[in-house]
mmCIF file of C-alpha atoms and ligand atoms in Angstrom:
data_model
loop_
_atom_site.group_PDB
_atom_site.id
_atom_site.type_symbol
_atom_site.label_atom_id
_atom_site.label_comp_id
_atom_site.label_asym_id
_atom_site.label_seq_id
_atom_site.Cartn_x
_atom_site.Cartn_y
_atom_site.Cartn_z
ATOM 1 C CA MET A 645 2.221 -3.732 -9.390
ATOM 2 C CA PRO A 646 5.041 -5.249 -7.306
ATOM 3 C CA ARG A 647 4.755 -8.889 -6.226
ATOM 4 C CA GLY A 648 5.801 -7.784 -2.779
ATOM 5 C CA VAL A 649 7.472 -9.580 0.108
ATOM 6 C CA THR A 650 4.571 -10.575 2.368
ATOM 7 C CA THR A 651 1.868 -13.226 2.196
ATOM 8 C CA ILE A 652 -0.786 -10.511 1.917
ATOM 9 C CA SER A 653 1.033 -8.820 -0.952
ATOM 10 C CA HIS A 654 1.103 -12.158 -2.820
ATOM 11 C CA ASP A 655 -2.624 -12.571 -2.180
ATOM 12 C CA VAL A 656 -3.278 -9.067 -3.463
ATOM 13 C CA TYR A 657 -1.084 -9.638 -6.505
ATOM 14 C CA ASP A 658 -2.788 -12.943 -7.355
ATOM 15 C CA LEU A 659 -6.210 -11.356 -6.910
ATOM 16 C CA HIS A 660 -5.186 -8.473 -9.155
ATOM 17 C CA MET A 661 -4.026 -10.866 -11.897
ATOM 18 C CA LEU A 662 -7.143 -13.050 -11.562
ATOM 19 C CA ILE A 663 -9.481 -10.073 -11.967
ATOM 20 C CA PHE A 664 -7.315 -8.732 -14.777
ATOM 21 C CA TRP A 665 -7.595 -11.998 -16.771
ATOM 22 C CA VAL A 666 -11.342 -12.206 -16.098
ATOM 23 C CA CYS A 667 -11.661 -8.696 -17.564
ATOM 24 C CA VAL A 668 -9.465 -9.644 -20.533
ATOM 25 C CA ALA A 669 -11.641 -12.715 -21.217
ATOM 26 C CA ILE A 670 -14.857 -10.674 -20.989
ATOM 27 C CA GLY A 671 -13.350 -8.052 -23.304
ATOM 28 C CA ILE A 672 -12.347 -10.665 -25.881
ATOM 29 C CA VAL A 673 -15.774 -12.351 -25.834
ATOM 30 C CA VAL A 674 -17.788 -9.106 -25.974
ATOM 31 C CA PHE A 675 -15.701 -7.403 -28.655
ATOM 32 C CA GLY A 676 -15.361 -10.717 -30.555
ATOM 33 C CA VAL A 677 -19.125 -11.176 -30.758
ATOM 34 C CA MET A 678 -19.583 -7.510 -31.599
ATOM 35 C CA PHE A 679 -17.096 -7.429 -34.474
ATOM 36 C CA TRP A 680 -18.216 -10.822 -35.766
ATOM 37 C CA SER A 681 -21.831 -9.572 -35.823
ATOM 38 C CA ILE A 682 -20.928 -6.300 -37.502
ATOM 39 C CA TYR A 683 -19.021 -8.149 -40.204
ATOM 40 C CA HIS A 684 -21.413 -11.018 -40.868
ATOM 41 C CA HIS A 685 -24.630 -9.044 -40.661
ATOM 42 C CA ARG A 686 -23.609 -6.084 -42.738
ATOM 43 C CA LYS A 687 -26.068 -4.255 -44.929
ATOM 44 C CA SER A 688 -24.332 -5.197 -48.199
ATOM 45 C CA ARG A 689 -25.085 -8.849 -47.449
ATOM 46 C CA GLY A 690 -28.739 -7.991 -47.136
ATOM 47 C CA ALA A 691 -28.923 -8.775 -43.438
ATOM 48 C CA VAL A 692 -32.297 -8.334 -41.772
ATOM 49 C CA PRO A 693 -32.383 -7.394 -38.050
ATOM 50 C CA ALA A 694 -33.381 -10.262 -35.815
ATOM 51 C CA GLN A 695 -36.115 -9.717 -33.232
ATOM 52 C CA PHE A 696 -35.040 -10.550 -29.666
ATOM 53 C CA HIS A 697 -37.914 -8.748 -27.965
ATOM 54 C CA GLU A 698 -39.201 -10.478 -24.852
ATOM 55 C CA SER A 699 -36.896 -13.432 -25.270
ATOM 56 C CA THR A 700 -36.907 -15.115 -21.870
ATOM 57 C CA LEU A 701 -33.768 -17.070 -22.681
ATOM 58 C CA VAL A 702 -31.769 -13.907 -23.448
ATOM 59 C CA GLU A 703 -33.113 -12.156 -20.331
ATOM 60 C CA VAL A 704 -32.130 -15.082 -18.125
ATOM 61 C CA LEU A 705 -28.698 -15.432 -19.705
ATOM 62 C CA TRP A 706 -27.717 -11.799 -19.345
ATOM 63 C CA THR A 707 -28.786 -11.847 -15.727
ATOM 64 C CA ILE A 708 -27.254 -15.159 -14.701
ATOM 65 C CA VAL A 709 -23.916 -14.902 -16.545
ATOM 66 C CA PRO A 710 -22.818 -11.523 -15.083
ATOM 67 C CA MET A 711 -24.028 -12.669 -11.663
ATOM 68 C CA LEU A 712 -21.852 -15.781 -11.826
ATOM 69 C CA ILE A 713 -18.882 -13.680 -12.949
ATOM 70 C CA LEU A 714 -19.415 -11.253 -10.053
ATOM 71 C CA ILE A 715 -19.691 -14.050 -7.503
ATOM 72 C CA GLY A 716 -16.556 -15.629 -8.977
ATOM 73 C CA MET A 717 -14.685 -12.371 -8.358
ATOM 74 C CA ALA A 718 -16.256 -11.540 -4.983
ATOM 75 C CA VAL A 719 -15.309 -14.830 -3.333
ATOM 76 C CA PRO A 720 -11.507 -14.514 -3.695
ATOM 77 C CA ALA A 721 -11.683 -10.733 -3.062
ATOM 78 C CA THR A 722 -13.542 -11.234 0.219
ATOM 79 C CA GLY A 723 -11.120 -13.964 1.276
ATOM 80 C CA THR A 724 -8.175 -11.627 0.694
ATOM 81 C CA LEU A 725 -9.833 -8.797 2.636
ATOM 82 C CA VAL A 726 -10.619 -11.077 5.560
ATOM 83 C CA ARG A 727 -6.996 -12.272 5.732
ATOM 84 C CA MET A 728 -5.753 -8.700 5.410
ATOM 85 C CA TYR A 729 -7.713 -7.578 8.476
ATOM 86 C CA ASP A 730 -6.945 -10.590 10.633
ATOM 87 C CA ALA A 731 -4.274 -9.168 12.920
ATOM 88 C CA ARG A 732 -4.765 -11.797 15.621
ATOM 89 C CA ASP A 733 -1.778 -13.587 17.159
ATOM 90 C CA ALA A 734 0.689 -10.888 16.195
ATOM 91 C CA GLU A 735 4.041 -11.293 17.920
ATOM 92 C CA LEU A 736 4.992 -7.644 17.866
ATOM 93 C CA THR A 737 3.029 -4.392 17.782
ATOM 94 C CA VAL A 738 4.306 -1.151 16.330
ATOM 95 C CA LYS A 739 2.341 2.070 16.533
ATOM 96 C CA VAL A 740 2.921 4.383 13.591
ATOM 97 C CA THR A 741 2.054 8.035 14.147
ATOM 98 C CA GLY A 742 2.031 10.512 11.282
ATOM 99 C CA TYR A 743 3.215 14.048 11.871
ATOM 100 C CA GLN A 744 3.760 16.812 9.339
ATOM 101 C CA TRP A 745 6.264 15.674 8.052
ATOM 102 C CA ARG A 746 7.787 12.708 9.770
ATOM 103 C CA TRP A 747 6.730 9.362 11.167
ATOM 104 C CA GLN A 748 7.042 8.180 14.707
ATOM 105 C CA TYR A 749 7.514 4.482 15.402
ATOM 106 C CA ASP A 750 6.584 3.161 18.805
ATOM 107 C CA TYR A 751 7.392 -0.455 19.721
ATOM 108 C CA LEU A 752 4.601 -0.736 22.267
ATOM 109 C CA ASP A 753 5.861 -3.841 24.069
ATOM 110 C CA ASP A 754 9.428 -2.640 24.418
ATOM 111 C CA GLY A 755 9.169 1.062 25.127
ATOM 112 C CA VAL A 756 11.266 1.949 22.095
ATOM 113 C CA LYS A 757 10.106 5.049 20.290
ATOM 114 C CA PHE A 758 11.738 7.271 17.700
ATOM 115 C CA PHE A 759 11.103 9.636 14.824
ATOM 116 C CA SER A 760 11.884 8.812 11.227
ATOM 117 C CA THR A 761 12.595 11.894 9.154
ATOM 118 C CA LEU A 762 13.613 12.536 5.566
ATOM 119 C CA SER A 763 17.392 12.468 5.256
ATOM 120 C CA THR A 764 17.834 13.627 1.660
ATOM 121 C CA PRO A 765 20.265 16.566 1.802
ATOM 122 C CA GLN A 766 18.680 19.981 1.262
ATOM 123 C CA ALA A 767 21.193 20.678 -1.493
ATOM 124 C CA GLN A 768 19.652 17.875 -3.592
ATOM 125 C CA ILE A 769 16.132 19.139 -2.966
ATOM 126 C CA ARG A 770 17.166 22.635 -4.061
ATOM 127 C CA ASN A 771 18.862 21.348 -7.192
ATOM 128 C CA LEU A 772 22.276 22.423 -5.939
ATOM 129 C CA ALA A 773 23.649 18.887 -5.962
ATOM 130 C CA ALA A 774 23.133 15.775 -8.052
ATOM 131 C CA LYS A 775 20.185 13.708 -6.842
ATOM 132 C CA GLY A 776 21.035 10.492 -5.007
ATOM 133 C CA GLU A 777 19.845 6.996 -5.843
ATOM 134 C CA HIS A 778 17.017 7.092 -3.286
ATOM 135 C CA TYR A 779 16.144 10.749 -3.680
ATOM 136 C CA LEU A 780 13.286 11.647 -1.274
ATOM 137 C CA LEU A 781 12.999 7.980 -0.287
ATOM 138 C CA GLU A 782 15.598 7.919 2.471
ATOM 139 C CA VAL A 783 15.258 8.545 6.207
ATOM 140 C CA ASP A 784 17.510 8.942 9.229
ATOM 141 C CA ASN A 785 15.918 6.133 11.298
ATOM 142 C CA PRO A 786 14.178 3.353 9.365
ATOM 143 C CA LEU A 787 11.477 1.181 10.873
ATOM 144 C CA VAL A 788 13.286 -2.062 11.729
ATOM 145 C CA LEU A 789 11.180 -5.233 11.646
ATOM 146 C CA PRO A 790 12.037 -8.905 12.121
ATOM 147 C CA VAL A 791 11.658 -11.215 9.120
ATOM 148 C CA GLY A 792 9.123 -14.051 9.424
ATOM 149 C CA LYS A 793 7.214 -12.640 12.387
ATOM 150 C CA LYS A 794 3.642 -11.430 12.351
ATOM 151 C CA VAL A 795 3.795 -7.731 13.146
ATOM 152 C CA ARG A 796 0.685 -5.747 14.011
ATOM 153 C CA ILE A 797 0.854 -2.151 12.846
ATOM 154 C CA LEU A 798 -1.410 0.477 14.377
ATOM 155 C CA THR A 799 -1.626 3.731 12.477
ATOM 156 C CA THR A 800 -2.738 7.092 13.788
ATOM 157 C CA ALA A 801 -1.780 10.749 13.336
ATOM 158 C CA ALA A 802 -1.141 13.742 15.527
ATOM 159 C CA ASP A 803 -2.130 16.555 13.167
ATOM 160 C CA VAL A 804 -3.761 15.822 9.809
ATOM 161 C CA ILE A 805 -4.639 12.650 7.911
ATOM 162 C CA HIS A 806 -1.633 10.741 6.591
ATOM 163 C CA SER A 807 -1.419 7.302 5.007
ATOM 164 C CA TRP A 808 1.293 4.765 5.608
ATOM 165 C CA TRP A 809 2.202 2.987 2.389
ATOM 166 C CA VAL A 810 5.029 0.645 1.483
ATOM 167 C CA PRO A 811 3.987 -0.969 -1.823
ATOM 168 C CA GLU A 812 5.927 -4.170 -1.227
ATOM 169 C CA LEU A 813 3.958 -4.926 1.935
ATOM 170 C CA GLY A 814 0.763 -5.050 -0.143
ATOM 171 C CA TRP A 815 -1.465 -2.487 1.581
ATOM 172 C CA LYS A 816 -1.728 1.149 2.584
ATOM 173 C CA LYS A 817 -3.346 2.353 5.764
ATOM 174 C CA ASP A 818 -4.690 5.783 6.633
ATOM 175 C CA ALA A 819 -3.291 7.420 9.749
ATOM 176 C CA ILE A 820 -6.126 9.567 11.137
ATOM 177 C CA PRO A 821 -6.012 11.833 14.208
ATOM 178 C CA GLY A 822 -8.149 10.419 17.003
ATOM 179 C CA PHE A 823 -8.480 6.993 15.392
ATOM 180 C CA ILE A 824 -6.359 3.879 15.448
ATOM 181 C CA ASN A 825 -6.315 1.686 12.372
ATOM 182 C CA GLU A 826 -4.971 -1.814 12.493
ATOM 183 C CA VAL A 827 -3.201 -3.891 9.916
ATOM 184 C CA TRP A 828 -0.497 -6.522 9.933
ATOM 185 C CA THR A 829 2.493 -7.705 7.982
ATOM 186 C CA GLN A 830 4.837 -10.660 7.868
ATOM 187 C CA ILE A 831 7.876 -9.939 5.773
ATOM 188 C CA GLU A 832 9.402 -12.957 4.064
ATOM 189 C CA LYS A 833 12.865 -11.801 3.156
ATOM 190 C CA PRO A 834 15.397 -9.359 4.594
ATOM 191 C CA GLY A 835 15.810 -6.118 2.727
ATOM 192 C CA ILE A 836 15.041 -2.458 2.603
ATOM 193 C CA TYR A 837 11.565 -1.512 1.468
ATOM 194 C CA ARG A 838 10.639 2.039 0.685
ATOM 195 C CA GLY A 839 7.381 3.927 0.552
ATOM 196 C CA GLN A 840 5.782 7.292 1.091
ATOM 197 C CA CYS A 841 2.895 8.990 2.799
ATOM 198 C CA ALA A 842 0.008 8.324 0.404
ATOM 199 C CA GLU A 843 -2.336 11.027 1.659
ATOM 200 C CA LEU A 844 -2.041 14.580 0.443
ATOM 201 C CA CYS A 845 -1.259 15.831 3.941
ATOM 202 C CA GLY A 846 -0.119 19.373 3.244
ATOM 203 C CA ARG A 847 2.761 21.308 1.807
ATOM 204 C CA ASP A 848 5.944 19.193 1.824
ATOM 205 C CA HIS A 849 3.778 16.070 1.651
ATOM 206 C CA GLY A 850 6.315 14.533 -0.714
ATOM 207 C CA PHE A 851 8.982 14.852 1.941
ATOM 208 C CA MET A 852 7.759 12.212 4.358
ATOM 209 C CA PRO A 853 9.095 8.921 3.079
ATOM 210 C CA ILE A 854 8.983 5.551 4.810
ATOM 211 C CA VAL A 855 11.855 3.091 4.985
ATOM 212 C CA VAL A 856 11.363 -0.399 6.399
ATOM 213 C CA LYS A 857 14.453 -2.424 7.144
ATOM 214 C CA ALA A 858 13.619 -6.121 7.485
ATOM 215 C CA VAL A 859 16.299 -8.086 9.338
ATOM 216 C CA PRO A 860 16.618 -11.612 10.737
ATOM 217 C CA GLU A 861 15.146 -12.154 14.195
ATOM 218 C CA ALA A 862 18.519 -12.266 16.044
ATOM 219 C CA GLU A 863 19.655 -9.029 14.470
ATOM 220 C CA PHE A 864 16.340 -7.430 15.323
ATOM 221 C CA GLN A 865 16.648 -8.395 19.007
ATOM 222 C CA GLN A 866 20.163 -6.957 19.067
ATOM 223 C CA TRP A 867 18.951 -3.719 17.524
ATOM 224 C CA LEU A 868 16.063 -3.526 19.997
ATOM 225 C CA GLU A 869 18.392 -3.982 22.984
ATOM 226 C CA GLN A 870 20.651 -1.267 21.659
ATOM 227 C CA MET A 871 17.680 1.068 21.158
ATOM 228 C CA LYS A 872 16.493 0.430 24.713
ATOM 229 C CA LYS A 873 19.942 1.374 26.015
ATOM 230 C CA ASP A 874 20.138 4.518 23.926
ATOM 231 C CA ALA A 875 16.558 5.533 24.638
ATOM 232 C CA THR A 876 16.143 9.237 25.179
ATOM 233 C CA PRO A 877 12.731 10.817 25.542
ATOM 234 C CA GLN A 878 11.547 12.504 22.371
ATOM 235 C CA THR A 879 8.547 14.620 21.632
ATOM 236 C CA ALA A 880 7.350 16.252 18.468
ATOM 237 C CA GLN A 881 7.854 19.647 20.042
ATOM 238 C CA ASN A 882 11.584 19.368 20.587
ATOM 239 C CA ASP A 883 12.259 18.387 17.025
ATOM 240 C CA SER A 884 13.899 21.410 15.502
ATOM 241 C CA ARG A 885 13.909 20.487 11.824
ATOM 242 C CA SER A 886 13.009 23.530 9.823
ATOM 243 C CA PRO A 887 10.382 23.033 7.123
ATOM 244 C CA ILE A 888 11.708 22.479 3.649
ATOM 245 C CA VAL A 889 10.495 24.852 1.024
ATOM 246 C CA PRO A 890 11.084 23.985 -2.614
ATOM 247 C CA GLY A 891 12.855 26.686 -4.546
ATOM 248 C CA GLY A 892 15.459 27.588 -1.977
ATOM 249 C CA GLN A 893 13.608 29.884 0.411
ATOM 250 C CA THR A 894 13.695 29.203 4.117
ATOM 251 C CA LEU A 895 10.991 29.953 6.609
HETATM 252 CU CU1 CU B 1009 1.627 12.648 5.298
#
């Protein structure tokens, strides 16, 4: 599990490690007691089974102890979930729309909108060329986001269910036709973060990667201005990319 580059991803990572160590501790105690009992109360020592029937103390203990453990895990888990869903006070909103098999990014406040499509050369996919470093994880137009700003991300889809997932952001969000899901992110350091559609959305599902380019605020504003200038209307219909078929056939 990556530590990630957002506050939420750190929360998720810490929660994961906390629950992991709780499970390790329970495992050690349970198996410890079990093996100790098997060894010390073996038949060759003449052990006689103890009678625990209707022991109130044992009943109370094995109800209370697991309950305390569960509460101890539920409290931090709930806190993390609440923070994860709190998209208030976002400074920027990006709508992410899933299409078979590309993403559309729509900067709602700025009128900037573009498609992000796999850019791995067909020759690599058809095993006619050596595979690149970011094979199937590279796109023509990455999603550009400013570092340090709270960004609200709305996910939806125009055909089937997709799921927008960049592991280093700490969450994945389904993109469902007719619904809008909300989530947020605040990236801490500049960089390029890669992910993929995490829903089995059809043939060529593996060919819809996600690339997030996190840049400093000034650079982001510059990029946005440039995008506004270059803006040309795009629709899914006028995209002429032919579907990729593994094995070298074309449709
Ligand atoms: Cu998909």
